[in-house]
Amino acid sequence: MSTHTAAVDTLRDSLVQVRTEVGKAVVGQDGAVTGLIIALLARGHVLLEGVPGVAKTLLVRSLSHALSLETKRVQFTPDLMPGDVTGSLVYDAKVGEFEFRKGPVFTNILLADEINRTPPKTQSSLLEAMEERQVSVDGVSLALPDPFIVAATMNPIEYEGTYTLPEAQLDRFLLKLVLDIPERDAEYEVLRRHADGFNPRDLAGAGVTAVLGAEELHAAQAAVASVGSSPDVLAYIVDLARATRRSPSVKLGVSPRGATALLASAKAWAWLSGYDSITPDHIQAMVLPCWRHRIQLRPEAELEGVAVDAILRAVMAQVQVPI
C-alpha cells in the first residue's frame, strides 16, 4: 500500500469516527450526520427539515466540535436585516471613518435557524455568501473562511408568518435532509442520557472530542474530487434528471445544476464508502436528499397529496440502470 493510499484511508477513517463522536451527543439521526459530512466533502450547503426538538441545532454544534470548526447561529425573524447576517459598516468616531463589523456569516458552519421566517430581502443576503463564498461591502469583496457551509433549518408544520424560499435559493442547497422523530429505542436513549445528567450545552462533558481539523478536511475534499465516474454513470444521472422533467405531476424538474449536485454528492458518498469511482448504487442513495427540494409539483398534484419523494422513487424505478 502506498503512502498516499494509507493517508487517504486514515482520512476516511477519521471522518467515519466523526459520526461516532456526534453520536455521543445526538441519538437516532445517523442519516442526517452522514448527509452533513457529505455536504462538507462536496463543498455544499444543507437544508434541515424537521419539527422542533429533534436536535437540529445540537447536531450542527456537535459536528463542528468534532471537526474543530467554528460555528455561529442566527435565529431568522421577520425583522432581521441583511446586515445582521453579513455585517455592516459602523462609524468609528475616534478615527473619523467607517469600519466594517463582520456578521455571523464569517464562520465555518453557519446555522440559519428557521430561514423561512425572514423576508426575501434577508434570505437573498445569503445567496452571494453561499454561491461565491464572499461578502461584498461598499465595493470590496471579503472572502469567507474555508471551509464554509450553511446549514439552514425549516419547520415543516408551521407556515403562518413564513416566507417561501424562492427556487433560485433552494437550488443553492446541495442536500435537503429530513430529521424525523426518532424511533422508540432512540427516544428512550435520549431520555436516559438526560436522566444521567447529559447537558447539551457541554459537548466536552458529553465526551465529544475533535477528530480532525480544517487542514485534514481540505485533503479529504481533494480526495473526493479525484473520485472517478464512467460515461455510463454520467449518462444515468442525465437520464434520471430528464425523467423528472417528463413526469406528469411535475411543473419544474431537476435542472443541470441539480444533476451536477447529484454527481458531487455521489462522489462524496462513494469516497466515504471506500470506492475509487461512483456506481449506480451511490447515485440512487443520493437522489432523494439531493433532488427532493429541486422539484416543483403541479397545483393539481399538490391537491392530490402527491409526494416528491414518491415521484423520485418512481423515476428511479423507470430509468434503466447501467450494468
Coordinates of C-alpha atoms in Angstrom, one line a residue:
M1 CA 0.0 0.0 0.0
S2 CA 1.4 3.4 -1.0
T3 CA 1.9 6.2 1.5
H4 CA -0.8 8.3 -0.3
T5 CA -3.3 5.5 -0.2
A6 CA -2.6 5.0 3.5
A7 CA -3.1 8.7 4.2
V8 CA -6.4 8.7 2.3
D9 CA -7.6 5.7 4.3
T10 CA -6.7 7.4 7.5
L11 CA -8.7 10.5 6.5
R12 CA -11.7 8.3 5.6
D13 CA -11.5 6.5 9.0
S14 CA -11.3 9.9 10.8
L15 CA -14.5 11.1 9.1
V16 CA -16.2 7.8 10.0
Q17 CA -15.1 8.5 13.6
V18 CA -16.7 11.9 13.4
R19 CA -20.1 10.1 13.1
T20 CA -19.3 8.2 16.3
E21 CA -18.3 11.5 18.1
V22 CA -21.5 13.2 17.1
G23 CA -23.4 10.1 18.2
K24 CA -22.2 10.8 21.8
A25 CA -24.5 13.9 21.8
V26 CA -27.1 13.2 19.1
V27 CA -29.2 10.0 19.1
G28 CA -31.1 8.5 16.2
Q29 CA -30.1 10.9 13.4
D30 CA -27.3 8.9 11.8
G31 CA -28.6 9.7 8.2
A32 CA -28.5 13.5 8.9
V33 CA -25.0 13.3 10.3
T34 CA -23.7 11.4 7.2
G35 CA -25.6 13.9 5.0
L36 CA -23.8 16.9 6.7
I37 CA -20.4 15.2 6.3
I38 CA -21.2 14.5 2.6
A39 CA -22.1 18.2 2.1
L40 CA -18.8 19.3 3.7
L41 CA -16.8 17.0 1.5
A42 CA -18.7 18.2 -1.6
R43 CA -18.5 21.9 -0.5
G44 CA -22.3 22.2 -0.5
H45 CA -25.0 23.6 1.8
V46 CA -27.7 21.8 3.6
L47 CA -31.4 22.4 4.3
L48 CA -32.5 20.6 7.5
E49 CA -36.3 20.0 7.8
G50 CA -37.9 18.7 11.0
V51 CA -40.3 19.6 13.7
P52 CA -38.9 21.5 16.7
G53 CA -37.0 19.4 19.3
V54 CA -35.3 16.8 17.0
A55 CA -31.8 18.1 17.8
K56 CA -31.1 20.1 14.6
T57 CA -29.1 22.7 16.4
L58 CA -27.3 20.2 18.6
L59 CA -26.4 18.2 15.5
V60 CA -24.7 21.1 13.9
R61 CA -22.9 22.2 17.1
S62 CA -21.6 18.6 17.7
L63 CA -20.4 18.2 14.1
S64 CA -18.4 21.5 14.2
H65 CA -16.9 20.5 17.6
A66 CA -15.8 17.1 16.2
L67 CA -14.2 18.8 13.2
S68 CA -12.6 21.7 15.2
L69 CA -14.6 24.2 13.2
E70 CA -16.2 27.4 14.3
T71 CA -20.0 27.6 14.2
K72 CA -22.4 30.5 14.7
R73 CA -26.2 30.5 14.9
V74 CA -28.6 33.1 13.5
Q75 CA -32.3 33.0 14.5
F76 CA -34.1 34.3 11.4
T77 CA -37.0 36.5 12.3
P78 CA -39.4 38.8 10.3
D79 CA -37.4 41.9 11.4
L80 CA -33.9 40.5 10.7
M81 CA -32.0 42.8 8.3
P82 CA -29.3 41.7 5.7
G83 CA -26.6 43.5 7.7
D84 CA -27.5 41.4 10.7
V85 CA -26.3 38.3 8.8
T86 CA -23.4 39.6 6.6
G87 CA -22.2 42.5 8.7
S88 CA -22.4 46.3 8.4
L89 CA -20.4 49.5 8.2
V90 CA -20.2 51.3 11.6
Y91 CA -18.9 54.8 12.0
D92 CA -15.8 55.0 14.3
A93 CA -15.8 58.4 15.9
K94 CA -12.2 58.0 17.1
V95 CA -10.7 57.7 13.6
G96 CA -13.5 59.6 11.8
E97 CA -14.3 56.8 9.2
F98 CA -16.5 53.8 8.7
E99 CA -15.3 50.4 9.5
F100 CA -16.8 47.0 8.7
R101 CA -18.0 44.8 11.5
K102 CA -18.2 41.3 10.3
G103 CA -21.5 39.5 10.8
P104 CA -22.1 35.9 11.9
V105 CA -21.8 34.7 8.3
F106 CA -18.0 34.9 8.8
T107 CA -17.7 31.4 10.3
N108 CA -17.2 27.8 9.1
I109 CA -20.6 26.4 9.7
L110 CA -23.5 28.9 9.8
L111 CA -26.7 27.6 11.4
A112 CA -29.5 29.6 9.8
D113 CA -32.4 28.7 12.2
E114 CA -35.9 28.9 10.6
I115 CA -34.6 30.5 7.4
N116 CA -38.2 30.7 6.1
R117 CA -39.2 33.1 8.9
T118 CA -37.4 36.1 7.4
P119 CA -38.3 38.2 4.3
P120 CA -36.8 37.5 0.9
K121 CA -34.5 40.5 1.2
T122 CA -32.7 39.0 4.1
Q123 CA -32.8 35.5 2.6
S124 CA -31.2 36.7 -0.5
S125 CA -28.3 38.3 1.5
L126 CA -27.2 34.7 2.0
L127 CA -27.1 34.0 -1.8
E128 CA -23.8 35.6 -2.6
A129 CA -22.2 34.1 0.5
M130 CA -23.5 30.6 -0.4
E131 CA -22.6 30.7 -4.1
E132 CA -19.5 32.9 -4.2
R133 CA -18.3 32.3 -0.6
Q134 CA -17.7 36.0 -0.2
V135 CA -19.5 39.1 1.1
S136 CA -19.4 42.4 -0.9
V137 CA -19.4 45.6 1.2
D138 CA -19.0 49.1 -0.3
G139 CA -17.5 47.7 -3.5
V140 CA -15.0 45.5 -1.6
S141 CA -15.3 41.7 -1.6
L142 CA -14.3 39.9 1.6
A143 CA -13.7 36.1 1.4
L144 CA -15.4 33.9 3.9
P145 CA -13.5 31.3 5.9
D146 CA -12.7 27.9 4.2
P147 CA -14.5 25.6 4.7
F148 CA -17.8 27.4 4.7
I149 CA -21.2 25.7 4.8
V150 CA -24.8 27.0 5.6
A151 CA -27.0 24.6 7.5
A152 CA -30.5 26.1 7.3
T153 CA -33.4 24.7 9.3
M154 CA -37.1 24.8 8.4
N155 CA -40.2 23.8 10.4
P156 CA -42.4 21.7 8.1
I157 CA -45.7 22.1 10.1
E158 CA -45.9 25.8 10.9
Y159 CA -46.4 28.0 7.9
E160 CA -48.1 31.1 9.5
G161 CA -45.7 34.0 9.3
T162 CA -43.3 32.3 7.0
Y163 CA -41.8 33.3 3.6
T164 CA -41.4 30.6 1.0
L165 CA -37.8 30.2 -0.2
P166 CA -37.5 31.1 -3.9
E167 CA -36.5 28.3 -6.3
A168 CA -33.2 30.1 -7.0
Q169 CA -32.2 29.9 -3.4
L170 CA -33.5 26.3 -2.8
D171 CA -31.3 25.3 -5.8
R172 CA -28.2 26.6 -3.9
F173 CA -28.6 23.9 -1.3
L174 CA -26.8 20.7 -2.1
L175 CA -29.0 18.5 0.1
K176 CA -32.3 18.6 1.9
L177 CA -32.2 16.3 4.9
V178 CA -35.4 15.3 6.8
L179 CA -35.0 14.8 10.5
D180 CA -37.8 12.6 11.7
I181 CA -39.0 11.9 15.3
P182 CA -36.6 9.1 16.5
E183 CA -37.7 5.5 17.0
R184 CA -38.8 4.4 20.4
D185 CA -35.5 2.9 21.5
A186 CA -33.6 6.1 20.3
E187 CA -36.1 8.3 22.1
Y188 CA -35.6 6.2 25.3
E189 CA -31.8 6.6 25.0
V190 CA -32.2 10.4 24.7
L191 CA -34.2 10.4 27.9
R192 CA -31.8 8.1 29.7
R193 CA -28.9 10.3 28.9
H194 CA -30.7 13.4 30.2
A195 CA -31.6 11.4 33.3
D196 CA -27.9 10.7 33.8
G197 CA -27.0 14.4 33.6
F198 CA -26.3 15.0 29.9
N199 CA -26.0 18.7 29.2
P200 CA -26.5 19.6 25.5
R201 CA -24.5 22.9 26.1
D202 CA -21.5 21.0 27.4
L203 CA -20.3 18.9 24.4
A204 CA -16.9 18.3 26.0
G205 CA -18.6 17.0 29.1
A206 CA -20.6 14.6 26.9
G207 CA -17.3 13.2 25.6
V208 CA -17.4 14.7 22.1
T209 CA -13.8 15.2 21.0
A210 CA -12.2 16.8 18.0
V211 CA -11.1 14.1 15.5
L212 CA -9.7 16.3 12.7
G213 CA -9.4 19.9 11.6
A214 CA -9.8 22.2 8.6
E215 CA -6.5 21.1 7.0
E216 CA -7.5 17.4 7.0
L217 CA -10.9 18.3 5.7
H218 CA -9.3 20.1 2.7
A219 CA -7.3 17.0 2.0
A220 CA -10.5 14.9 2.1
Q221 CA -12.2 17.3 -0.2
A222 CA -9.3 17.0 -2.7
A223 CA -9.6 13.1 -2.5
V224 CA -13.3 13.3 -3.1
A225 CA -12.7 15.5 -6.2
S226 CA -10.5 12.7 -7.7
V227 CA -13.2 10.0 -7.5
G228 CA -13.9 8.7 -10.9
S229 CA -17.1 8.4 -12.9
S230 CA -17.7 6.3 -16.0
P231 CA -19.6 7.6 -19.1
D232 CA -22.4 5.1 -18.4
V233 CA -22.8 6.5 -14.8
L234 CA -22.9 10.1 -16.1
A235 CA -25.5 9.2 -18.7
Y236 CA -27.5 7.6 -15.9
I237 CA -27.6 10.9 -14.0
V238 CA -28.7 12.8 -17.1
D239 CA -31.4 10.2 -17.8
L240 CA -32.7 10.5 -14.3
A241 CA -32.8 14.3 -14.4
R242 CA -34.6 14.3 -17.8
A243 CA -37.1 11.8 -16.5
T244 CA -38.1 14.2 -13.6
R245 CA -39.0 16.8 -16.2
R246 CA -41.3 14.4 -18.1
S247 CA -43.3 13.4 -15.0
P248 CA -46.9 14.4 -15.4
S249 CA -47.1 15.6 -11.8
V250 CA -44.0 17.9 -12.1
K251 CA -44.2 21.5 -13.0
L252 CA -40.4 22.1 -12.7
G253 CA -38.0 19.2 -12.9
V254 CA -34.3 18.9 -12.0
S255 CA -32.0 21.5 -13.6
P256 CA -28.5 20.8 -15.0
R257 CA -27.2 22.3 -11.7
G258 CA -29.2 19.7 -9.9
A259 CA -27.5 17.0 -12.0
T260 CA -24.0 18.3 -11.1
A261 CA -25.1 18.4 -7.4
L262 CA -26.0 14.7 -7.6
L263 CA -22.7 13.9 -9.2
A264 CA -20.8 15.8 -6.4
S265 CA -22.7 14.2 -3.6
A266 CA -22.5 10.7 -5.1
K267 CA -18.7 11.2 -5.3
A268 CA -18.5 12.2 -1.7
W269 CA -20.7 9.2 -0.7
A270 CA -18.6 6.8 -2.8
W271 CA -15.3 8.0 -1.3
L272 CA -16.7 7.8 2.2
S273 CA -17.8 4.2 1.5
G274 CA -14.3 3.3 0.3
Y275 CA -14.8 3.4 -3.5
D276 CA -12.5 4.9 -6.1
S277 CA -15.3 5.6 -8.6
I278 CA -19.1 6.1 -8.3
T279 CA -21.6 3.3 -9.0
P280 CA -25.4 3.5 -9.7
D281 CA -25.9 2.5 -6.1
H282 CA -24.2 5.7 -4.9
I283 CA -26.3 7.8 -7.2
Q284 CA -29.6 6.1 -6.1
A285 CA -28.6 6.6 -2.4
M286 CA -28.3 10.4 -3.0
V287 CA -31.2 11.1 -5.3
L288 CA -33.8 11.8 -2.6
P289 CA -31.7 14.2 -0.4
C290 CA -30.2 15.9 -3.4
W291 CA -33.3 16.4 -5.5
R292 CA -36.4 16.5 -3.2
H293 CA -36.1 20.3 -2.8
R294 CA -35.5 21.0 -6.5
I295 CA -38.8 19.7 -7.9
Q296 CA -41.9 21.8 -8.1
L297 CA -45.2 20.0 -8.3
R298 CA -48.2 21.0 -10.4
P299 CA -51.0 22.5 -8.3
E300 CA -53.3 19.6 -9.0
A301 CA -50.6 17.1 -7.9
E302 CA -50.2 19.1 -4.6
L303 CA -54.0 19.0 -4.1
E304 CA -54.0 15.2 -4.6
G305 CA -51.2 14.9 -1.9
V306 CA -48.5 13.6 -4.3
A307 CA -45.1 13.4 -2.5
V308 CA -41.9 14.5 -4.2
D309 CA -40.1 11.5 -2.7
A310 CA -42.6 9.1 -4.3
I311 CA -42.1 10.8 -7.7
L312 CA -38.3 10.4 -7.4
R313 CA -38.6 6.7 -6.4
A314 CA -40.9 6.2 -9.4
V315 CA -38.3 7.8 -11.7
M316 CA -35.6 5.6 -10.4
A317 CA -37.8 2.5 -11.0
Q318 CA -38.4 3.6 -14.6
V319 CA -34.9 4.6 -15.7
Q320 CA -32.7 1.8 -16.8
V321 CA -29.7 1.2 -14.6
P322 CA -26.3 0.8 -16.3
I323 CA -24.7 -2.6 -15.6

